[in-house]
mmCIF file of C-alpha atoms and ligand atoms in Angstrom:
data_model
loop_
_atom_site.group_PDB
_atom_site.id
_atom_site.type_symbol
_atom_site.label_atom_id
_atom_site.label_comp_id
_atom_site.label_asym_id
_atom_site.label_seq_id
_atom_site.Cartn_x
_atom_site.Cartn_y
_atom_site.Cartn_z
ATOM 1 C CA MET A 1 119.931 181.891 -78.386
ATOM 2 C CA ARG A 2 117.871 184.700 -79.891
ATOM 3 C CA LYS A 3 117.317 182.574 -82.956
ATOM 4 C CA LEU A 4 116.034 179.686 -80.820
ATOM 5 C CA ILE A 5 113.523 181.911 -79.059
ATOM 6 C CA PHE A 6 112.371 183.245 -82.391
ATOM 7 C CA ALA A 7 112.025 179.721 -83.741
ATOM 8 C CA SER A 8 109.899 178.595 -80.803
ATOM 9 C CA LEU A 9 107.698 181.706 -81.078
ATOM 10 C CA LEU A 10 107.243 180.957 -84.735
ATOM 11 C CA VAL A 11 106.274 177.386 -83.928
ATOM 12 C CA ALA A 12 103.825 178.650 -81.307
ATOM 13 C CA ALA A 13 102.279 181.018 -83.848
ATOM 14 C CA ILE A 14 101.860 178.223 -86.378
ATOM 15 C CA GLY A 15 100.387 176.139 -83.572
ATOM 16 C CA CYS A 16 97.715 178.756 -82.877
ATOM 17 C CA LYS A 17 96.680 178.687 -86.490
ATOM 18 C CA ASN A 18 96.359 174.901 -86.404
ATOM 19 C CA ASP A 19 94.331 175.046 -83.205
ATOM 20 C CA SER A 20 91.812 177.429 -84.715
ATOM 21 C CA ASP A 21 91.610 175.238 -87.834
ATOM 22 C CA VAL A 22 90.726 172.282 -85.645
ATOM 23 C CA SER A 23 87.662 174.062 -84.291
ATOM 24 C CA HIS A 24 86.276 174.214 -87.824
ATOM 25 C CA LEU A 25 86.450 170.444 -88.302
ATOM 26 C CA SER A 26 83.201 168.524 -88.195
ATOM 27 C CA ALA A 27 82.472 166.471 -85.083
ATOM 28 C CA GLU A 28 83.146 163.287 -87.023
ATOM 29 C CA GLU A 29 86.594 164.443 -88.156
ATOM 30 C CA GLU A 30 87.444 165.521 -84.631
ATOM 31 C CA THR A 31 86.640 162.102 -83.223
ATOM 32 C CA THR A 32 88.685 160.116 -85.732
ATOM 33 C CA ASN A 33 91.990 161.944 -86.055
ATOM 34 C CA PRO A 34 93.939 162.556 -82.875
ATOM 35 C CA LYS A 35 96.996 164.782 -83.143
ATOM 36 C CA ASN A 36 98.767 162.867 -80.388
ATOM 37 C CA ILE A 37 98.698 159.366 -78.904
ATOM 38 C CA ILE A 38 99.609 158.493 -75.312
ATOM 39 C CA LEU A 39 99.770 154.762 -74.537
ATOM 40 C CA LEU A 40 99.924 153.842 -70.844
ATOM 41 C CA ILE A 41 100.913 150.267 -70.022
ATOM 42 C CA GLY A 42 100.425 148.937 -66.510
ATOM 43 C CA ASP A 43 102.746 145.944 -66.634
ATOM 44 C CA GLY A 44 100.999 142.948 -65.057
ATOM 45 C CA MET A 45 97.785 144.943 -64.526
ATOM 46 C CA GLY A 46 94.702 142.768 -64.769
ATOM 47 C CA VAL A 47 91.129 143.528 -63.768
ATOM 48 C CA THR A 48 91.838 142.597 -60.134
ATOM 49 C CA GLN A 49 94.824 144.947 -59.870
ATOM 50 C CA ILE A 50 92.499 147.735 -61.043
ATOM 51 C CA SER A 51 89.745 146.525 -58.686
ATOM 52 C CA SER A 52 92.180 146.767 -55.758
ATOM 53 C CA LEU A 53 91.989 150.575 -56.024
ATOM 54 C CA TYR A 54 88.252 150.438 -55.432
ATOM 55 C CA ALA A 55 88.354 147.650 -52.818
ATOM 56 C CA PHE A 56 91.133 148.951 -50.589
ATOM 57 C CA GLU A 57 91.484 152.634 -51.294
ATOM 58 C CA ASP A 58 87.783 153.492 -51.514
ATOM 59 C CA LYS A 59 88.532 156.031 -54.153
ATOM 60 C CA ILE A 60 87.216 157.190 -57.483
ATOM 61 C CA ALA A 61 89.933 155.934 -59.774
ATOM 62 C CA SER A 62 91.007 157.367 -63.127
ATOM 63 C CA PHE A 63 89.380 154.344 -64.788
ATOM 64 C CA ASP A 64 85.950 155.894 -64.067
ATOM 65 C CA ARG A 65 86.762 158.598 -66.637
ATOM 66 C CA PHE A 66 86.824 156.252 -69.647
ATOM 67 C CA LYS A 67 83.765 155.557 -71.796
ATOM 68 C CA ASN A 68 85.309 153.321 -74.451
ATOM 69 C CA ILE A 69 86.454 150.001 -73.016
ATOM 70 C CA GLY A 70 87.516 146.707 -74.575
ATOM 71 C CA PHE A 71 89.415 143.517 -73.815
ATOM 72 C CA ILE A 72 92.520 141.995 -75.369
ATOM 73 C CA LYS A 73 93.604 138.385 -75.642
ATOM 74 C CA THR A 74 97.279 138.290 -74.818
ATOM 75 C CA SER A 75 98.844 134.982 -75.932
ATOM 76 C CA SER A 76 102.236 135.133 -77.676
ATOM 77 C CA SER A 77 103.177 133.177 -80.806
ATOM 78 C CA ASP A 78 104.769 130.343 -78.842
ATOM 79 C CA ASN A 79 103.001 130.416 -75.475
ATOM 80 C CA HIS A 80 99.487 130.642 -74.162
ATOM 81 C CA ILE A 81 100.853 133.005 -71.495
ATOM 82 C CA THR A 82 102.898 135.940 -72.766
ATOM 83 C CA ASP A 83 105.878 137.652 -71.194
ATOM 84 C CA SER A 84 106.368 141.428 -71.263
ATOM 85 C CA ALA A 85 108.721 141.320 -74.264
ATOM 86 C CA ALA A 86 106.285 139.577 -76.628
ATOM 87 C CA GLY A 87 103.427 141.597 -75.115
ATOM 88 C CA ALA A 88 105.168 144.922 -75.747
ATOM 89 C CA THR A 89 106.260 143.858 -79.241
ATOM 90 C CA ALA A 90 102.589 143.161 -80.041
ATOM 91 C CA PHE A 91 101.722 146.752 -79.040
ATOM 92 C CA ALA A 92 104.815 148.339 -80.607
ATOM 93 C CA SER A 93 105.052 146.397 -83.885
ATOM 94 C CA GLY A 94 101.647 144.774 -84.379
ATOM 95 C CA ILE A 95 102.898 141.198 -84.460
ATOM 96 C CA LYS A 96 102.567 138.139 -82.249
ATOM 97 C CA THR A 97 106.075 136.877 -81.531
ATOM 98 C CA TYR A 98 107.838 134.496 -79.140
ATOM 99 C CA ASN A 99 108.316 135.172 -75.433
ATOM 100 C CA ALA A 100 111.528 137.174 -74.797
ATOM 101 C CA ALA A 101 111.541 138.742 -78.315
ATOM 102 C CA ILE A 102 112.157 142.508 -78.429
ATOM 103 C CA GLY A 103 110.938 144.093 -81.673
ATOM 104 C CA VAL A 104 111.622 140.995 -83.773
ATOM 105 C CA ASP A 105 109.385 138.330 -85.333
ATOM 106 C CA ASP A 106 109.529 134.534 -84.924
ATOM 107 C CA ASP A 107 112.571 134.449 -87.256
ATOM 108 C CA THR A 108 114.302 137.221 -85.247
ATOM 109 C CA VAL A 109 113.810 139.654 -88.135
ATOM 110 C CA ALA A 110 113.319 143.255 -87.002
ATOM 111 C CA ALA A 111 109.698 144.413 -87.076
ATOM 112 C CA GLU A 112 109.210 148.152 -87.573
ATOM 113 C CA THR A 113 107.873 149.858 -84.430
ATOM 114 C CA ILE A 114 105.196 152.522 -84.109
ATOM 115 C CA VAL A 115 107.952 154.890 -82.945
ATOM 116 C CA GLU A 116 109.859 154.301 -86.184
ATOM 117 C CA ILE A 117 106.734 154.553 -88.356
ATOM 118 C CA LEU A 118 105.443 157.763 -86.774
ATOM 119 C CA SER A 119 108.914 159.352 -86.604
ATOM 120 C CA LYS A 120 109.166 158.988 -90.386
ATOM 121 C CA LYS A 121 105.950 161.001 -90.588
ATOM 122 C CA GLY A 122 107.493 163.757 -88.481
ATOM 123 C CA TRP A 123 106.024 162.771 -85.127
ATOM 124 C CA ARG A 124 107.975 163.319 -81.885
ATOM 125 C CA THR A 125 108.211 160.365 -79.529
ATOM 126 C CA GLY A 126 108.881 159.756 -75.850
ATOM 127 C CA LEU A 127 109.175 156.777 -73.497
ATOM 128 C CA VAL A 128 108.783 156.809 -69.712
ATOM 129 C CA ALA A 129 109.135 153.828 -67.355
ATOM 130 C CA THR A 130 109.703 152.981 -63.705
ATOM 131 C CA SER A 131 111.969 150.104 -64.780
ATOM 132 C CA SER A 132 115.240 150.619 -66.635
ATOM 133 C CA ILE A 133 114.574 152.162 -70.033
ATOM 134 C CA THR A 134 116.235 149.067 -71.526
ATOM 135 C CA HIS A 135 113.724 146.721 -69.846
ATOM 136 C CA ALA A 136 111.372 144.658 -72.014
ATOM 137 C CA THR A 137 108.400 147.006 -72.349
ATOM 138 C CA PRO A 138 110.118 150.308 -73.219
ATOM 139 C CA ALA A 139 112.816 148.443 -75.214
ATOM 140 C CA ALA A 140 110.270 146.970 -77.622
ATOM 141 C CA PHE A 141 109.431 150.496 -78.789
ATOM 142 C CA TYR A 142 112.952 151.285 -80.083
ATOM 143 C CA ALA A 143 115.133 148.145 -80.127
ATOM 144 C CA HIS A 144 115.308 144.911 -82.086
ATOM 145 C CA VAL A 145 117.069 142.045 -80.297
ATOM 146 C CA ALA A 146 116.519 138.291 -80.102
ATOM 147 C CA HIS A 147 116.293 138.228 -76.297
ATOM 148 C CA ARG A 148 115.165 140.710 -73.655
ATOM 149 C CA LYS A 149 118.228 139.985 -71.512
ATOM 150 C CA MET A 150 120.475 141.699 -74.095
ATOM 151 C CA GLU A 151 120.074 145.004 -72.279
ATOM 152 C CA GLU A 152 123.511 146.354 -73.236
ATOM 153 C CA ASP A 153 122.649 145.828 -76.913
ATOM 154 C CA ILE A 154 119.289 147.464 -76.309
ATOM 155 C CA ALA A 155 121.032 150.495 -74.738
ATOM 156 C CA LYS A 156 123.317 150.769 -77.771
ATOM 157 C CA GLN A 157 120.314 150.746 -80.089
ATOM 158 C CA LEU A 158 118.786 153.750 -78.348
ATOM 159 C CA LEU A 159 121.584 155.749 -79.978
ATOM 160 C CA ASP A 160 120.332 155.071 -83.471
ATOM 161 C CA SER A 161 116.658 155.224 -82.585
ATOM 162 C CA ASP A 162 114.274 158.053 -83.403
ATOM 163 C CA VAL A 163 113.129 158.518 -79.806
ATOM 164 C CA ASP A 164 113.204 162.176 -78.765
ATOM 165 C CA ILE A 165 113.068 161.670 -75.009
ATOM 166 C CA VAL A 166 113.432 158.738 -72.610
ATOM 167 C CA ILE A 167 113.013 158.926 -68.839
ATOM 168 C CA GLY A 168 113.563 155.917 -66.576
ATOM 169 C CA GLY A 169 116.274 153.873 -64.903
ATOM 170 C CA GLY A 170 119.082 151.875 -66.528
ATOM 171 C CA GLU A 171 122.187 154.113 -66.389
ATOM 172 C CA LYS A 172 124.484 151.088 -65.871
ATOM 173 C CA TYR A 173 123.571 149.623 -69.258
ATOM 174 C CA PHE A 174 125.049 152.777 -70.816
ATOM 175 C CA ASN A 175 128.142 153.490 -68.700
ATOM 176 C CA ALA A 176 129.114 150.319 -66.765
ATOM 177 C CA ARG A 177 129.143 147.892 -69.647
ATOM 178 C CA GLU A 178 131.109 144.747 -70.373
ATOM 179 C CA ASP A 179 132.578 146.318 -73.526
ATOM 180 C CA GLY A 180 133.783 149.329 -71.487
ATOM 181 C CA ILE A 181 132.220 151.843 -73.889
ATOM 182 C CA ASN A 182 130.504 154.851 -72.313
ATOM 183 C CA TYR A 183 127.316 155.180 -74.268
ATOM 184 C CA LEU A 184 126.284 158.239 -72.257
ATOM 185 C CA ASP A 185 129.112 160.066 -74.058
ATOM 186 C CA SER A 186 127.919 158.518 -77.315
ATOM 187 C CA LEU A 187 124.394 159.779 -76.646
ATOM 188 C CA ARG A 188 125.820 163.268 -75.989
ATOM 189 C CA SER A 189 127.758 163.244 -79.236
ATOM 190 C CA LYS A 190 124.548 162.209 -81.011
ATOM 191 C CA GLY A 191 122.964 165.395 -79.731
ATOM 192 C CA TYR A 192 121.147 164.037 -76.697
ATOM 193 C CA HIS A 193 121.004 166.068 -73.512
ATOM 194 C CA VAL A 194 121.850 163.366 -70.934
ATOM 195 C CA LYS A 195 120.791 163.633 -67.306
ATOM 196 C CA THR A 196 121.621 161.071 -64.592
ATOM 197 C CA LYS A 197 120.780 160.968 -60.901
ATOM 198 C CA SER A 198 124.119 162.540 -60.005
ATOM 199 C CA ASP A 199 123.458 165.606 -62.202
ATOM 200 C CA GLN A 200 122.037 168.288 -59.944
ATOM 201 C CA GLU A 201 121.759 171.126 -62.395
ATOM 202 C CA ILE A 202 118.410 171.832 -63.909
ATOM 203 C CA GLU A 203 118.487 173.388 -67.327
ATOM 204 C CA VAL A 204 115.711 174.549 -69.557
ATOM 205 C CA GLN A 205 116.053 172.580 -72.751
ATOM 206 C CA ASN A 206 115.519 173.566 -76.321
ATOM 207 C CA PRO A 207 112.318 171.667 -77.225
ATOM 208 C CA ALA A 208 114.036 170.376 -80.362
ATOM 209 C CA GLU A 209 116.908 168.747 -78.428
ATOM 210 C CA LYS A 210 116.759 165.046 -77.653
ATOM 211 C CA GLU A 211 116.899 164.047 -73.979
ATOM 212 C CA ALA A 212 117.847 160.870 -72.079
ATOM 213 C CA HIS A 213 117.138 160.916 -68.341
ATOM 214 C CA LEU A 214 118.590 157.809 -66.666
ATOM 215 C CA MET A 215 117.590 158.332 -63.077
ATOM 216 C CA ALA A 216 118.718 155.033 -61.490
ATOM 217 C CA SER A 217 121.484 152.528 -62.103
ATOM 218 C CA SER A 218 118.963 149.816 -62.937
ATOM 219 C CA ALA A 219 115.233 149.977 -62.059
ATOM 220 C CA MET A 220 113.737 153.000 -60.341
ATOM 221 C CA GLN A 221 112.938 152.581 -56.628
ATOM 222 C CA LYS A 222 109.630 151.145 -55.456
ATOM 223 C CA ILE A 223 107.050 153.686 -54.320
ATOM 224 C CA SER A 224 107.491 152.322 -50.771
ATOM 225 C CA GLU A 225 111.224 153.079 -51.018
ATOM 226 C CA GLY A 226 110.729 156.730 -51.898
ATOM 227 C CA ARG A 227 110.186 157.019 -55.660
ATOM 228 C CA GLY A 228 107.655 159.762 -54.963
ATOM 229 C CA ASP A 229 105.890 161.362 -57.918
ATOM 230 C CA PHE A 230 108.523 160.355 -60.453
ATOM 231 C CA LEU A 231 106.114 158.681 -62.889
ATOM 232 C CA THR A 232 103.595 161.529 -62.996
ATOM 233 C CA GLU A 233 106.282 164.218 -63.163
ATOM 234 C CA ALA A 234 108.319 162.424 -65.832
ATOM 235 C CA SER A 235 105.172 161.818 -67.892
ATOM 236 C CA LEU A 236 104.063 165.449 -67.747
ATOM 237 C CA TYR A 237 107.613 166.662 -68.452
ATOM 238 C CA THR A 238 107.711 164.468 -71.555
ATOM 239 C CA ILE A 239 104.269 165.539 -72.758
ATOM 240 C CA ASN A 240 105.023 169.231 -72.212
ATOM 241 C CA LYS A 241 108.368 169.002 -73.996
ATOM 242 C CA LEU A 242 106.910 167.249 -77.024
ATOM 243 C CA GLN A 243 103.878 169.503 -77.124
ATOM 244 C CA ASN A 244 106.181 172.531 -77.217
ATOM 245 C CA THR A 245 107.570 171.374 -80.551
ATOM 246 C CA ASN A 246 103.992 171.549 -81.867
ATOM 247 C CA ASP A 247 104.540 168.413 -83.934
ATOM 248 C CA ASN A 248 102.323 165.378 -83.431
ATOM 249 C CA PHE A 249 103.620 163.174 -80.649
ATOM 250 C CA PHE A 250 103.488 159.594 -79.395
ATOM 251 C CA VAL A 251 104.335 158.782 -75.765
ATOM 252 C CA MET A 252 104.486 155.376 -74.079
ATOM 253 C CA ILE A 253 104.322 155.450 -70.275
ATOM 254 C CA GLU A 254 104.860 152.248 -68.308
ATOM 255 C CA GLY A 255 103.891 151.559 -64.705
ATOM 256 C CA SER A 256 106.520 148.828 -64.706
ATOM 257 C CA GLN A 257 106.389 147.603 -61.136
ATOM 258 C CA ILE A 258 102.740 146.536 -60.811
ATOM 259 C CA ASP A 259 104.108 143.341 -62.392
ATOM 260 C CA TRP A 260 106.850 143.029 -59.794
ATOM 261 C CA GLY A 261 104.330 143.265 -56.973
ATOM 262 C CA GLY A 262 102.464 140.401 -58.645
ATOM 263 C CA HIS A 263 105.615 138.277 -59.027
ATOM 264 C CA ALA A 264 106.413 138.868 -55.347
ATOM 265 C CA ASN A 265 102.797 138.030 -54.362
ATOM 266 C CA ASP A 266 102.996 141.294 -52.436
ATOM 267 C CA HIS A 267 99.572 142.835 -52.115
ATOM 268 C CA ASP A 268 100.811 146.168 -50.683
ATOM 269 C CA TYR A 269 103.392 146.510 -53.475
ATOM 270 C CA ILE A 270 100.620 146.091 -56.062
ATOM 271 C CA VAL A 271 98.302 148.636 -54.424
ATOM 272 C CA ASP A 272 101.122 151.206 -53.990
ATOM 273 C CA GLU A 273 102.111 150.887 -57.638
ATOM 274 C CA MET A 274 98.480 150.959 -58.796
ATOM 275 C CA LEU A 275 97.870 154.174 -56.847
ATOM 276 C CA ASP A 276 100.930 155.698 -58.509
ATOM 277 C CA PHE A 277 99.830 154.569 -61.977
ATOM 278 C CA ASP A 278 96.294 155.844 -61.316
ATOM 279 C CA LYS A 279 97.676 159.263 -60.405
ATOM 280 C CA THR A 280 99.640 159.369 -63.651
ATOM 281 C CA ILE A 281 96.593 158.338 -65.695
ATOM 282 C CA ASN A 282 94.571 161.140 -64.080
ATOM 283 C CA ALA A 283 97.296 163.661 -64.927
ATOM 284 C CA VAL A 284 97.456 162.439 -68.533
ATOM 285 C CA LEU A 285 93.654 162.588 -68.829
ATOM 286 C CA ASP A 286 93.661 166.138 -67.447
ATOM 287 C CA PHE A 287 96.090 167.070 -70.226
ATOM 288 C CA ALA A 288 94.081 165.197 -72.886
ATOM 289 C CA GLU A 289 90.793 166.767 -71.773
ATOM 290 C CA LYS A 290 92.275 170.243 -72.056
ATOM 291 C CA ASP A 291 94.058 169.483 -75.313
ATOM 292 C CA GLY A 292 91.009 167.850 -76.937
ATOM 293 C CA ASN A 293 93.153 166.270 -79.624
ATOM 294 C CA THR A 294 94.953 163.448 -77.860
ATOM 295 C CA LEU A 295 94.042 159.761 -77.900
ATOM 296 C CA VAL A 296 94.820 158.094 -74.547
ATOM 297 C CA ILE A 297 94.922 154.298 -74.242
ATOM 298 C CA VAL A 298 95.460 152.460 -70.961
ATOM 299 C CA THR A 299 96.069 148.728 -71.015
ATOM 300 C CA ALA A 300 98.471 145.997 -69.881
ATOM 301 C CA ASP A 301 100.567 143.282 -71.456
ATOM 302 C CA HIS A 302 99.229 140.530 -69.143
ATOM 303 C CA GLU A 303 98.081 139.878 -65.596
ATOM 304 C CA THR A 304 100.639 138.826 -62.957
ATOM 305 C CA GLY A 305 100.150 136.712 -59.842
ATOM 306 C CA GLY A 306 96.708 135.264 -60.518
ATOM 307 C CA TYR A 307 95.781 138.025 -58.104
ATOM 308 C CA ALA A 308 92.329 137.727 -56.527
ATOM 309 C CA LEU A 309 90.232 139.683 -54.055
ATOM 310 C CA SER A 310 89.134 136.781 -51.911
ATOM 311 C CA SER A 311 86.884 136.739 -48.875
ATOM 312 C CA GLY A 312 88.641 137.759 -45.663
ATOM 313 C CA LYS A 313 88.383 136.535 -42.086
ATOM 314 C CA ASP A 314 84.786 137.781 -41.789
ATOM 315 C CA GLY A 315 83.551 135.934 -44.837
ATOM 316 C CA TYR A 316 82.161 138.137 -47.584
ATOM 317 C CA LYS A 317 82.236 141.266 -45.418
ATOM 318 C CA THR A 318 85.904 141.910 -46.116
ATOM 319 C CA VAL A 319 88.326 141.100 -48.890
ATOM 320 C CA THR A 320 91.964 140.182 -48.910
ATOM 321 C CA GLY A 321 94.493 139.936 -51.736
ATOM 322 C CA THR A 322 95.420 136.343 -52.627
ATOM 323 C CA PHE A 323 97.520 134.812 -55.394
ATOM 324 C CA THR A 324 97.513 131.630 -57.479
ATOM 325 C CA THR A 325 100.998 131.932 -59.037
ATOM 326 C CA GLY A 326 104.314 133.777 -58.901
ATOM 327 C CA GLY A 327 104.163 134.187 -62.677
ATOM 328 C CA HIS A 328 101.887 135.655 -65.329
ATOM 329 C CA THR A 329 98.395 134.410 -66.215
ATOM 330 C CA ALA A 330 96.374 134.111 -69.426
ATOM 331 C CA ALA A 331 93.499 136.328 -68.222
ATOM 332 C CA MET A 332 92.098 138.771 -70.760
ATOM 333 C CA ILE A 333 93.198 142.352 -70.153
ATOM 334 C CA PRO A 334 91.036 145.475 -70.235
ATOM 335 C CA VAL A 335 91.676 148.384 -72.608
ATOM 336 C CA PHE A 336 90.501 151.878 -71.670
ATOM 337 C CA ALA A 337 90.457 154.566 -74.369
ATOM 338 C CA PHE A 338 89.758 158.297 -74.242
ATOM 339 C CA GLY A 339 89.662 161.062 -76.832
ATOM 340 C CA PRO A 340 89.436 161.181 -80.625
ATOM 341 C CA GLY A 341 89.503 157.670 -82.093
ATOM 342 C CA SER A 342 88.819 156.008 -78.738
ATOM 343 C CA GLU A 343 85.620 154.346 -79.985
ATOM 344 C CA ASN A 344 87.793 152.028 -82.129
ATOM 345 C CA PHE A 345 89.106 150.341 -78.991
ATOM 346 C CA GLN A 346 85.768 148.816 -77.973
ATOM 347 C CA GLY A 347 85.238 145.055 -78.289
ATOM 348 C CA VAL A 348 87.284 141.911 -77.734
ATOM 349 C CA TYR A 349 90.381 141.472 -79.889
ATOM 350 C CA GLU A 350 94.024 140.314 -79.948
ATOM 351 C CA ASN A 351 96.742 142.379 -78.231
ATOM 352 C CA ASN A 352 98.551 143.194 -81.511
ATOM 353 C CA GLU A 353 95.394 144.956 -82.750
ATOM 354 C CA ILE A 354 96.249 147.829 -80.393
ATOM 355 C CA PHE A 355 99.110 148.743 -82.766
ATOM 356 C CA HIS A 356 96.862 148.633 -85.842
ATOM 357 C CA LYS A 357 94.080 150.595 -84.146
ATOM 358 C CA MET A 358 96.535 153.321 -83.089
ATOM 359 C CA LEU A 359 97.900 153.675 -86.607
ATOM 360 C CA GLU A 360 94.455 153.547 -88.237
ATOM 361 C CA SER A 361 93.354 156.395 -85.983
ATOM 362 C CA VAL A 362 96.010 158.717 -87.453
ATOM 363 C CA LYS A 363 95.846 157.653 -91.116
HETATM 364 ZN ZN1 LIG B 1 106.377 139.835 -65.287
#
């Protein structure tokens, strides 16, 4: 134990030296080389979902804090309209692939992910989602399977991944599987600290230890069903843990259920989930502002619902949420970037460019 404390003090001391070095960098160097990257994905979040915060909540949203803004075109390799699997693979591996593909190309060959690439360079990585951690978006950052429905295979692949910490739902894909194997035990024997909803004890973890928090059997609850501040708390927990190691870190945070509100054509569901995501973005920006060395990107894989703010009963005086589809749409998606390297995210470009821009920023 004493040794661990000493090790973390040593890391902190080295960290201080690095911090003071940073202050001597020129302004140009400071703006092009972030130490950390945090990618926030609002699944199914188009311009209208963002606009709903302003239209119905009359609030100053986190989106006001970004200066560098762009748009992505989101088609997949085989469809004009993408699904979340191909959309996340574009972000995670830099390739356009077919709908339902998780971390594989059109020939189902594994495509290296940003988590794998940065881990090789010594970066720490974390994934947070309000879906199961084996769901399409988080899965594309650590797994390689032909179809998104292969969630038990995806769970198995977490074992051999480089991810340092995952927080989300999906316990059943690890311990109530068709093959009867308990992959929670396997995670433990691989050195992961595993926490599930039934574990009450709170322990302070060694920053170097890997962690898997599987806080629901499948997806996390909706906000309206009592999820509370899970997303913000899990995101800050992950950031703080990885920052304590003093290595560079990459974190992907997904507001998974904005998409589900769109599929359900449920206006209140969308606004609840947007408010939650907005709160998390604000918390991440507060960290990044203080840190000064973290690139934050907020975007989405696609829009869901053909959601519109249409005129209400009183004509143009009021607006109401309406929908054109129960599926996804081909609308372009905004990209908001903050911090060193954020200027590279301006313009109109393809979704897979997000991957290349992130990696170019840390070359
Ligand atoms: Zn969807």
